[in-house]
Short mmCIF file of C-alpha atoms in Angstrom, two decimals:
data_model
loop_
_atom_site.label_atom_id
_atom_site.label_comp_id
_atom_site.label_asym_id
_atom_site.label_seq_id
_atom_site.Cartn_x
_atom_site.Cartn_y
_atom_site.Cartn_z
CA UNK A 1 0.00 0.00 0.00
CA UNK A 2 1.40 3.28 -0.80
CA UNK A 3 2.24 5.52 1.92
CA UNK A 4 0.20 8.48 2.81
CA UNK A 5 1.53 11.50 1.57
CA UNK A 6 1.83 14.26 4.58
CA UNK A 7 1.58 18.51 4.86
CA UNK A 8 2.55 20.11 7.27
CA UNK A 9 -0.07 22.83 8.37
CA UNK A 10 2.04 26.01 9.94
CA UNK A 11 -0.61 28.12 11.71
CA UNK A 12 -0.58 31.33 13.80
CA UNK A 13 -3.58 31.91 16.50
CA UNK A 14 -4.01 35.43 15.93
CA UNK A 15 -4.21 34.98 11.90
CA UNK A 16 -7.55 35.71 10.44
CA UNK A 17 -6.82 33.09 7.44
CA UNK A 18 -4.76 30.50 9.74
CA UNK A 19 -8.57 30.43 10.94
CA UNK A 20 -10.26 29.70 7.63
CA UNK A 21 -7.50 27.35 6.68
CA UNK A 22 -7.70 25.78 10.56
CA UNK A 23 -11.23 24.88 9.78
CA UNK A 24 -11.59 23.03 6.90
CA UNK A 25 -7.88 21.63 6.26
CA UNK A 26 -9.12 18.62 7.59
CA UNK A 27 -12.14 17.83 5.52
CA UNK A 28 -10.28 18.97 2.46
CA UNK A 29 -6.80 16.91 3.05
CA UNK A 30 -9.01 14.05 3.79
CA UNK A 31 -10.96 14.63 0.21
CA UNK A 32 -7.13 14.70 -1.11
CA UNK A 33 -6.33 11.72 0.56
CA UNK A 34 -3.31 13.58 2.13
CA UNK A 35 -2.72 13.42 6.22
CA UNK A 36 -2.05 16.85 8.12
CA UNK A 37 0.71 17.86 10.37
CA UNK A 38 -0.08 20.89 12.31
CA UNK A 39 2.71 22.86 13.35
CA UNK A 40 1.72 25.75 15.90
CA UNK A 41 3.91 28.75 15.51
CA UNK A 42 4.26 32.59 16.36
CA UNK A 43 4.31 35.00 13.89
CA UNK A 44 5.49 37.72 15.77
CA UNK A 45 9.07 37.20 16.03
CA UNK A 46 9.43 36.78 12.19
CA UNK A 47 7.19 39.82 11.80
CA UNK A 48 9.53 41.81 14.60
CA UNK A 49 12.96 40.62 12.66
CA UNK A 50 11.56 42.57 8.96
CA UNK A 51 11.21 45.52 11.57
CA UNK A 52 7.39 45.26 12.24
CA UNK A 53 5.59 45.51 15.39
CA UNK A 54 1.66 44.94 14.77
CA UNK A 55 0.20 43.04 11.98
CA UNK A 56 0.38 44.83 8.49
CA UNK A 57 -3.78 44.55 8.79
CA UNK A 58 -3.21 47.55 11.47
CA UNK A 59 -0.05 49.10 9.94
CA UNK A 60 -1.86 49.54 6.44
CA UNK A 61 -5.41 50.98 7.19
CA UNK A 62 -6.99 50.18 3.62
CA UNK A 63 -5.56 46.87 3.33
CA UNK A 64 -6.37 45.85 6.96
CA UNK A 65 -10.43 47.12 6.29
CA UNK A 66 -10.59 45.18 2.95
CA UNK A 67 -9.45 42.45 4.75
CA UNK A 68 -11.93 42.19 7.33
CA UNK A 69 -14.32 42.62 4.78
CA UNK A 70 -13.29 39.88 2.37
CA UNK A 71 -13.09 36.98 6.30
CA UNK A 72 -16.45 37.89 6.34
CA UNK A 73 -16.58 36.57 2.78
CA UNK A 74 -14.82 34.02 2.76
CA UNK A 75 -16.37 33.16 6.05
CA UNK A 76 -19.42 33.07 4.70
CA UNK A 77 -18.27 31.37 1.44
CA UNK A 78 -16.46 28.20 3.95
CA UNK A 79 -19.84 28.16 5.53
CA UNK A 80 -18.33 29.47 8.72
CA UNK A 81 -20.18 31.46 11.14
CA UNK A 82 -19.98 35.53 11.18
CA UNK A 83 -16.81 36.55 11.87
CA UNK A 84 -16.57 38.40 15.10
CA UNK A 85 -13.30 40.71 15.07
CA UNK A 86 -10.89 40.20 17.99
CA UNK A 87 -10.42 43.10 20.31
CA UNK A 88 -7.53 44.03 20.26
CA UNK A 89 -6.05 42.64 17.17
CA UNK A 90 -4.14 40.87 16.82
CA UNK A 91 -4.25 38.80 20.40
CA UNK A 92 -1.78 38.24 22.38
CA UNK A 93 -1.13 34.33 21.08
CA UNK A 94 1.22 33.19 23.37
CA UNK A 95 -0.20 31.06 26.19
CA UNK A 96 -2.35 29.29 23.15
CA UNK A 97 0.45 28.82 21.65
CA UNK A 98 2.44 27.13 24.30
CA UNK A 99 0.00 25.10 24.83
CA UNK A 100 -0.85 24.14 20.91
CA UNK A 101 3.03 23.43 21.03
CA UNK A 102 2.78 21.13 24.16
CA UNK A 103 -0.03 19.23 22.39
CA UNK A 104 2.12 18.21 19.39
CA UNK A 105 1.52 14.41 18.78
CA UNK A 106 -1.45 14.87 21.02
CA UNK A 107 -5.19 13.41 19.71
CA UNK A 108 -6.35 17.01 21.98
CA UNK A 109 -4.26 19.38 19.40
CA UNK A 110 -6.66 19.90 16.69
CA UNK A 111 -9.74 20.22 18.28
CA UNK A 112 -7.92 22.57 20.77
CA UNK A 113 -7.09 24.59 18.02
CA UNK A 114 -9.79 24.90 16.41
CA UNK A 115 -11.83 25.97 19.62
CA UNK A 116 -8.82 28.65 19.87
CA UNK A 117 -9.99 29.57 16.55
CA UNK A 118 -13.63 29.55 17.04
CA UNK A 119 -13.38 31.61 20.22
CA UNK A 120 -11.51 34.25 18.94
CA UNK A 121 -13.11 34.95 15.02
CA UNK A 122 -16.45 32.99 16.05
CA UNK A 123 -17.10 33.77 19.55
CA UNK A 124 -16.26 37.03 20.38
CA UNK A 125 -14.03 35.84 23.70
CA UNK A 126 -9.95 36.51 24.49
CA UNK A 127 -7.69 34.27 23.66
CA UNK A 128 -5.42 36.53 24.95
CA UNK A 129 -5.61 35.40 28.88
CA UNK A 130 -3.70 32.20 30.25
CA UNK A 131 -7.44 31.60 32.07
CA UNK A 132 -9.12 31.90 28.31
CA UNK A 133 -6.31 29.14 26.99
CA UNK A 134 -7.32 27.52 30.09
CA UNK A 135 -11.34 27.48 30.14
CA UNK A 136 -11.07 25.85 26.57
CA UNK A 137 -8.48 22.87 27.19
CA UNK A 138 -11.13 22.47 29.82
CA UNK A 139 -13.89 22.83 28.13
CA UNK A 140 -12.70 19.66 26.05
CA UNK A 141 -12.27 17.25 29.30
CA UNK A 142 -8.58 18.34 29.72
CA UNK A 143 -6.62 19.46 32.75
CA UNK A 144 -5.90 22.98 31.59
CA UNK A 145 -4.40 24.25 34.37
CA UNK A 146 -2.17 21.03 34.55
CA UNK A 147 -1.59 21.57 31.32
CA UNK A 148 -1.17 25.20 31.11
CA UNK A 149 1.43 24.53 33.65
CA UNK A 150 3.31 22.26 31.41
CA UNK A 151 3.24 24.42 28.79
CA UNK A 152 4.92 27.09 30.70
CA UNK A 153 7.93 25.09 31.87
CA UNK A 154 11.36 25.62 30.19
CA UNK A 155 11.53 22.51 28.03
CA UNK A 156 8.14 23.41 26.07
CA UNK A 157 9.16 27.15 25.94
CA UNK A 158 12.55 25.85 24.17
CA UNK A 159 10.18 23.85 21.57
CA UNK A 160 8.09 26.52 20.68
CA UNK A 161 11.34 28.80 19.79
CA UNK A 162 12.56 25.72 18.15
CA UNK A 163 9.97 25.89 15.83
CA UNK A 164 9.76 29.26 15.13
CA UNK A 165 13.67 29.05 13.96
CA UNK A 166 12.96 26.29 12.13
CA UNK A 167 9.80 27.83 10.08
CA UNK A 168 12.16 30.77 9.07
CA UNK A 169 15.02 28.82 7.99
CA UNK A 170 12.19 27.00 5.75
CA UNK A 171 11.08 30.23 4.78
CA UNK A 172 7.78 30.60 6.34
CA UNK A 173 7.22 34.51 6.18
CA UNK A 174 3.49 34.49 6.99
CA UNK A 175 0.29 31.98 7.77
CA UNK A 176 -1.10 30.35 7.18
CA UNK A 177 1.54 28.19 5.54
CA UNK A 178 1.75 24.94 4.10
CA UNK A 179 4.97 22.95 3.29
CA UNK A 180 4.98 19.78 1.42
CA UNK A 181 7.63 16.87 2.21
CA UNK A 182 9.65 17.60 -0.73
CA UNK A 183 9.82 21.30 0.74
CA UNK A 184 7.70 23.25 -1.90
CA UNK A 185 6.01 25.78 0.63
CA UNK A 186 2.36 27.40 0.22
CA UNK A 187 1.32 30.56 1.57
CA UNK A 188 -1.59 31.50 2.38
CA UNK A 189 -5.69 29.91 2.83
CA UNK A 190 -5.84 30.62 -0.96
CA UNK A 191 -3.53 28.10 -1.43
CA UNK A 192 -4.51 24.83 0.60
CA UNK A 193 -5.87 23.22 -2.39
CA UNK A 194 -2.79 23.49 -4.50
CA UNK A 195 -1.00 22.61 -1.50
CA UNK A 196 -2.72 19.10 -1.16
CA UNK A 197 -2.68 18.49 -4.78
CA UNK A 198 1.18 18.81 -4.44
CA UNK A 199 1.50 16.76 -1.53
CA UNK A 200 -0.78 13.87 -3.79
CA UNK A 201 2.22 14.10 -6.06
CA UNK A 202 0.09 16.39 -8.71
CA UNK A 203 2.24 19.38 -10.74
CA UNK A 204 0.05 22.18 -12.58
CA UNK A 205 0.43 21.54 -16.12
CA UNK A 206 3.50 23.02 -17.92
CA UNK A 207 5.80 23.58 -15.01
CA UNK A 208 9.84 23.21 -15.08
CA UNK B 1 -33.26 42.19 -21.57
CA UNK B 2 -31.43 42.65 -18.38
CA UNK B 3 -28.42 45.25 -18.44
CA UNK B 4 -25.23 43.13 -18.24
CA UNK B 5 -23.23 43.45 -14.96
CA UNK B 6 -19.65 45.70 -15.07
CA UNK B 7 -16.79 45.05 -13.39
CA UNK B 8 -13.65 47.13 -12.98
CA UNK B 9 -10.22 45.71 -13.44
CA UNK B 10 -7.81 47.86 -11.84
CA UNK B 11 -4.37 46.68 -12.87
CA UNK B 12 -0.72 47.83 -12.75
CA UNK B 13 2.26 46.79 -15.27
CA UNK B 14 4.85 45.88 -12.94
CA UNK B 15 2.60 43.31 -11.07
CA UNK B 16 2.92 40.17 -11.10
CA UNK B 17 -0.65 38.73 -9.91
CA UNK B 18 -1.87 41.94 -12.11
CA UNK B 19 -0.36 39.79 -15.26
CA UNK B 20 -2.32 36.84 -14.37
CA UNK B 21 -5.35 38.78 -13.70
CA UNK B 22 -5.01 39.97 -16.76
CA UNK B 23 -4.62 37.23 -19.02
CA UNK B 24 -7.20 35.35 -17.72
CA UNK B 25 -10.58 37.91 -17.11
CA UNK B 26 -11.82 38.45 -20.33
CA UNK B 27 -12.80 34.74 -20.74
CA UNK B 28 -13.65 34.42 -17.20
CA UNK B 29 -15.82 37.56 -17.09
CA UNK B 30 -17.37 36.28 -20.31
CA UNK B 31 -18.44 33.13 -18.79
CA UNK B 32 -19.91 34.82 -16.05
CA UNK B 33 -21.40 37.31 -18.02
CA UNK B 34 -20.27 40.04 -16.88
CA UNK B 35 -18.03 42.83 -18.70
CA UNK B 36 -15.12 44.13 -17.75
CA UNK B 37 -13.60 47.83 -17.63
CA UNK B 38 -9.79 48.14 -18.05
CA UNK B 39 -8.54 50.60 -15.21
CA UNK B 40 -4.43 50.79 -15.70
CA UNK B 41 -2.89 52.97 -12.68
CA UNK B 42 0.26 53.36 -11.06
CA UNK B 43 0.38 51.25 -7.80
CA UNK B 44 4.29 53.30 -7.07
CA UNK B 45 2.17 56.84 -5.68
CA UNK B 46 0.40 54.28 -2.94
CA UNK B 47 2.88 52.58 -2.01
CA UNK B 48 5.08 55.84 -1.81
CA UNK B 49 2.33 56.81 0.52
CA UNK B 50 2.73 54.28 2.76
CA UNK B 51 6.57 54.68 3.22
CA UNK B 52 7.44 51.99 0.56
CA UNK B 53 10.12 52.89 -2.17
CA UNK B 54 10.16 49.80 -3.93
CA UNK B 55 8.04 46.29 -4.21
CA UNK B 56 7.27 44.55 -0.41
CA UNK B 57 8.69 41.60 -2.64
CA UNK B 58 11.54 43.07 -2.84
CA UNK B 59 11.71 44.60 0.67
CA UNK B 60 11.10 41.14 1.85
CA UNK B 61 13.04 38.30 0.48
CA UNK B 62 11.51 35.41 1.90
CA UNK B 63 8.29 36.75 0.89
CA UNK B 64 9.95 37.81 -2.29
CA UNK B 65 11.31 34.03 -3.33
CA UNK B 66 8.04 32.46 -2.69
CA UNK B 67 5.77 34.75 -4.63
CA UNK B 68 7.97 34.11 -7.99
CA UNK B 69 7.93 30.51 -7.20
CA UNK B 70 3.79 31.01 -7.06
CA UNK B 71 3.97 33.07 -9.90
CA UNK B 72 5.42 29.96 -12.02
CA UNK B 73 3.23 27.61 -10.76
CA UNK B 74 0.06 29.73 -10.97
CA UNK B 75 1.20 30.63 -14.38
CA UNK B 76 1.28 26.97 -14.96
CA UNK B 77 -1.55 26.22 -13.91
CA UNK B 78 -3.48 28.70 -15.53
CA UNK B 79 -1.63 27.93 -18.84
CA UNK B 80 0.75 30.23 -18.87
CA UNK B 81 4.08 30.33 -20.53
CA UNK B 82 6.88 29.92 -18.18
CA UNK B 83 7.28 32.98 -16.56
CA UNK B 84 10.41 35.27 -17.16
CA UNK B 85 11.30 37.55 -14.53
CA UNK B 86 11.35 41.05 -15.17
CA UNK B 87 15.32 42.78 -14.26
CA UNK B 88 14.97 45.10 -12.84
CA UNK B 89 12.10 44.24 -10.96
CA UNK B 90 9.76 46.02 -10.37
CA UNK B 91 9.75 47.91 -14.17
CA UNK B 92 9.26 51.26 -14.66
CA UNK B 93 5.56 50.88 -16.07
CA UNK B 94 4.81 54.56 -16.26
CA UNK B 95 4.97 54.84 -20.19
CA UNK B 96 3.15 51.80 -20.62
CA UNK B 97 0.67 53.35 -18.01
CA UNK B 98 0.35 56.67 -19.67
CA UNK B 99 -0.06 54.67 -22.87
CA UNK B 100 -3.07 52.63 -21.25
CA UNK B 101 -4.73 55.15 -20.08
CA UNK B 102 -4.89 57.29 -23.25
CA UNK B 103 -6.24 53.95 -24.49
CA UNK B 104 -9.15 54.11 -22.72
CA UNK B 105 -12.34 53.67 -24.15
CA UNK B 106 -10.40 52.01 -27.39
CA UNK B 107 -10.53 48.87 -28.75
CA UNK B 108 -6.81 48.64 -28.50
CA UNK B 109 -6.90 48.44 -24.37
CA UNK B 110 -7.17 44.82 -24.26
CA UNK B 111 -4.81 43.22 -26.33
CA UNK B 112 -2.13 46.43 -25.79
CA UNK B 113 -1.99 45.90 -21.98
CA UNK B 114 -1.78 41.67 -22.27
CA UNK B 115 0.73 42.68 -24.94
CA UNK B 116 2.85 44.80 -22.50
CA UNK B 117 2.06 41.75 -20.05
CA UNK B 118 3.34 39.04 -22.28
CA UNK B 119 6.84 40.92 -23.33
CA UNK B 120 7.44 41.29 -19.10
CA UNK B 121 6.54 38.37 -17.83
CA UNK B 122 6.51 35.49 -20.61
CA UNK B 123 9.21 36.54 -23.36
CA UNK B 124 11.63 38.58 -21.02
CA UNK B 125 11.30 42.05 -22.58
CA UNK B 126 11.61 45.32 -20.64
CA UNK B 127 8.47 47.89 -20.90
CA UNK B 128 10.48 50.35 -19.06
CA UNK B 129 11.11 52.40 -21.94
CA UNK B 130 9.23 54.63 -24.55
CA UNK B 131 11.00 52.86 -27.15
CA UNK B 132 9.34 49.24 -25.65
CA UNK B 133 6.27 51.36 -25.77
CA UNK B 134 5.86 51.86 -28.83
CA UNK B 135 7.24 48.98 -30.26
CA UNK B 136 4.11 46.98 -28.75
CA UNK B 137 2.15 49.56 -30.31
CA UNK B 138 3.51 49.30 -33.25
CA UNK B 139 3.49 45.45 -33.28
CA UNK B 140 -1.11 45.97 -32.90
CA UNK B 141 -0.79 47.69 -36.30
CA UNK B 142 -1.00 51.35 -34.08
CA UNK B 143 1.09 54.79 -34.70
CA UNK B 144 3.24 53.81 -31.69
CA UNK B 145 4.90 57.25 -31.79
CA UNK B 146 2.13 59.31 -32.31
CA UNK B 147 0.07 57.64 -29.37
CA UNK B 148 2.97 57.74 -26.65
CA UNK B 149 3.26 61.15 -28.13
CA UNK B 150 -0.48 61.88 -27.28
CA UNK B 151 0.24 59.72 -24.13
CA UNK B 152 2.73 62.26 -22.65
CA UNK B 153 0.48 65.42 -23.29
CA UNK B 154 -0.17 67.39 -20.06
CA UNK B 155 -4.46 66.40 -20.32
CA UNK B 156 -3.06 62.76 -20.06
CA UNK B 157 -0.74 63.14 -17.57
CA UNK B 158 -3.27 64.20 -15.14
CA UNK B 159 -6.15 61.89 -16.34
CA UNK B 160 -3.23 59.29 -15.20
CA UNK B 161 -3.11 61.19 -11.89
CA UNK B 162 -6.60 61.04 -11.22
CA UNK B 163 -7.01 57.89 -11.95
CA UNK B 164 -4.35 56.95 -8.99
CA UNK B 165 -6.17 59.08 -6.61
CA UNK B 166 -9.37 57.73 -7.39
CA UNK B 167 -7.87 54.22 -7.22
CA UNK B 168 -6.61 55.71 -3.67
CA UNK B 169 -10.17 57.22 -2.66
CA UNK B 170 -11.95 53.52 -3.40
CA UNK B 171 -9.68 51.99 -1.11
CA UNK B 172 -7.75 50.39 -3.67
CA UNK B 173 -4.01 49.23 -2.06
CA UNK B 174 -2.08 46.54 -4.64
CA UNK B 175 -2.94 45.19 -7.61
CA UNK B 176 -5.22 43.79 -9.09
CA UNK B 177 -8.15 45.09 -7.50
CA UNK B 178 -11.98 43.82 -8.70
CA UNK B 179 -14.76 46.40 -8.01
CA UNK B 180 -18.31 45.77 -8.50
CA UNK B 181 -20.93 48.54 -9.12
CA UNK B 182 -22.22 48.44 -5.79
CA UNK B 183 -18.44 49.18 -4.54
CA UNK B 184 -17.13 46.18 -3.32
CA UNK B 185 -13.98 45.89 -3.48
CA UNK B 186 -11.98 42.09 -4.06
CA UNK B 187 -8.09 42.45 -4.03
CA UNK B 188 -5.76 39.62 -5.55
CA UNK B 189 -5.40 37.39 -8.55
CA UNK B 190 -6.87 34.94 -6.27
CA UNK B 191 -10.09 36.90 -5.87
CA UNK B 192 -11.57 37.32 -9.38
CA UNK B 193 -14.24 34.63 -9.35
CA UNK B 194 -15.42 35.84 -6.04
CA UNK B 195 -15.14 39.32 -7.21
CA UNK B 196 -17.25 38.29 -10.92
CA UNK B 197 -19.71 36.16 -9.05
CA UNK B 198 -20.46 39.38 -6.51
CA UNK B 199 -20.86 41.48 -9.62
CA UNK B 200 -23.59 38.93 -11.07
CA UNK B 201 -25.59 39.24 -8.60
CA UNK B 202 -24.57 35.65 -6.33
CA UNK B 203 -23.70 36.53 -2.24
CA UNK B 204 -22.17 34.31 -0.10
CA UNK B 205 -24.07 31.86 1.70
CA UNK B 206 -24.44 33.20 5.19
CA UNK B 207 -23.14 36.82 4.37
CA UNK B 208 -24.62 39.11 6.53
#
């Protein structure tokens, strides 16, 4: 039996498209018979190294309004609920993040992440908090405060660094991002089909 | 009979995404049935505006490396030659612009801007200068000289000008941009089927 091809999903909690992408990369990777890796990361740091300190959405008024405007479109289009816009944006992703990282390998991760996602464009609630990260781990019949805990100590801290380094030097410059095992990297939701048909080992037609 | 739905196509000569935009629309807008008006403008006065003296693919590599490598394989699969990249990028499209926007109205519009497209991004030509200009012009069976001629005349200067601040005033920011009628605005390569669906009349499932 041939072996399943893999993607590996790099997604950012405070990203307005790593949430479209975070909800149906799973139906649609399964339709593409690919499997997902999802890779929790922090944007900030890559952002704060090209000299930024707030998403682009806030730096660039015009482009940060058409944006909202086109989630609520391609909300609507995913058959997601209406968006509700995080205040202030973008959260503070950290303590979500830690956590995501801690659940690596862990059957909790995606639906953790997804109810990170839901909360914050769905819901209307912080993510922001270490309580908010908390109330949802356990909200899905987890310890979060054990966990939370965990997440903090030095060893997971060191991980999620880790993989921040390691989705620059693979040249991950935004999310969400997807990066196929032979390395060709995706960027953006736009781009989660062609990312899957890549991983199934298609090429668009007259490529080099 | 129903009055056929317009779209605008607001396009610059040194984009990339603009190129794909732009050889693509005219059969996609005719299957859709809607028309489609040609708006060339100078994205450089925006971007200026916002601090930015040359492309952000330039100003960031990473982002930089993995839009040309998008730009090949969207190219692909859209049908595209293999794409050549413009040196310097991005070109100096203001004759080509001034050209363009003289051509308004014309049935030269069309295949001149794809024409100023193709000899960028698929045969490796400059459009930088008048000479390149005209020699497209010439090449549609057009009085290349005359028109840039006619192009560079004070009245078209500033139509060129106006046209960039009422790109600027519709809260256009990159290229392309899609507006409907009702003033919805759909920014990206990646957005013209949304944008052409909008403009016939079809809304998003659950869009409020």
């Amino acid at each position: 039996m041939a072996r399943q091809p893999t993607i590996e999903f790099w997604y950012e909690f405070a990203s307005t498209y790593s949430y479209l992408a975070a909800m149906r990369i799973e139906a649609a990777a399964g339709e593409a018979g690919v499997a997902v890796r999802w890779r929790p990361f922090l944007l900030g740091p890559i952002f704060a190294a090209q000299g930024w300190t707030t998403s682009p959405f806030n730096m660039f008024p015009a482009k940060g309004r058409n944006m909202w405007r086109d989630l609520e479109r391609e909300a609507a289009r995913h058959g997601l609920p209406p968006v509700t816009r995080p205040d202030p944006f973008p959260q503070n992703s950290l303590s979500a993040t830690r956590a995501a990282i801690l659940g690596q390998g862990e059957d909790w991760l995606v639906p953790f992440s997804q109810a990170v996602y839901r909360a914050s464009f769905a819901e209307g609630r912080s993510i922001a908090e270490p309580a908010s990260v908390i109330a949802i781990l356990d909200s899905l019949g987890l310890d979060g405060t054990q966990l939370l805990k965990a997440a903090s100590a030095e060893a997971n801290k060191t991980r999620l660094r880790v993989a921040g380094e390691e989705a620059r030097s693979r040249g991950i410059y935004g999310a969400p991002s997807f990066l196929t095992e032979d390395g060709e990297l995706f960027w953006g939701n736009d781009r989660l089909e062609q990312a899957l048909a890549w991983a199934a080992g298609e090429r668009p037609g007259t490529l080099r």
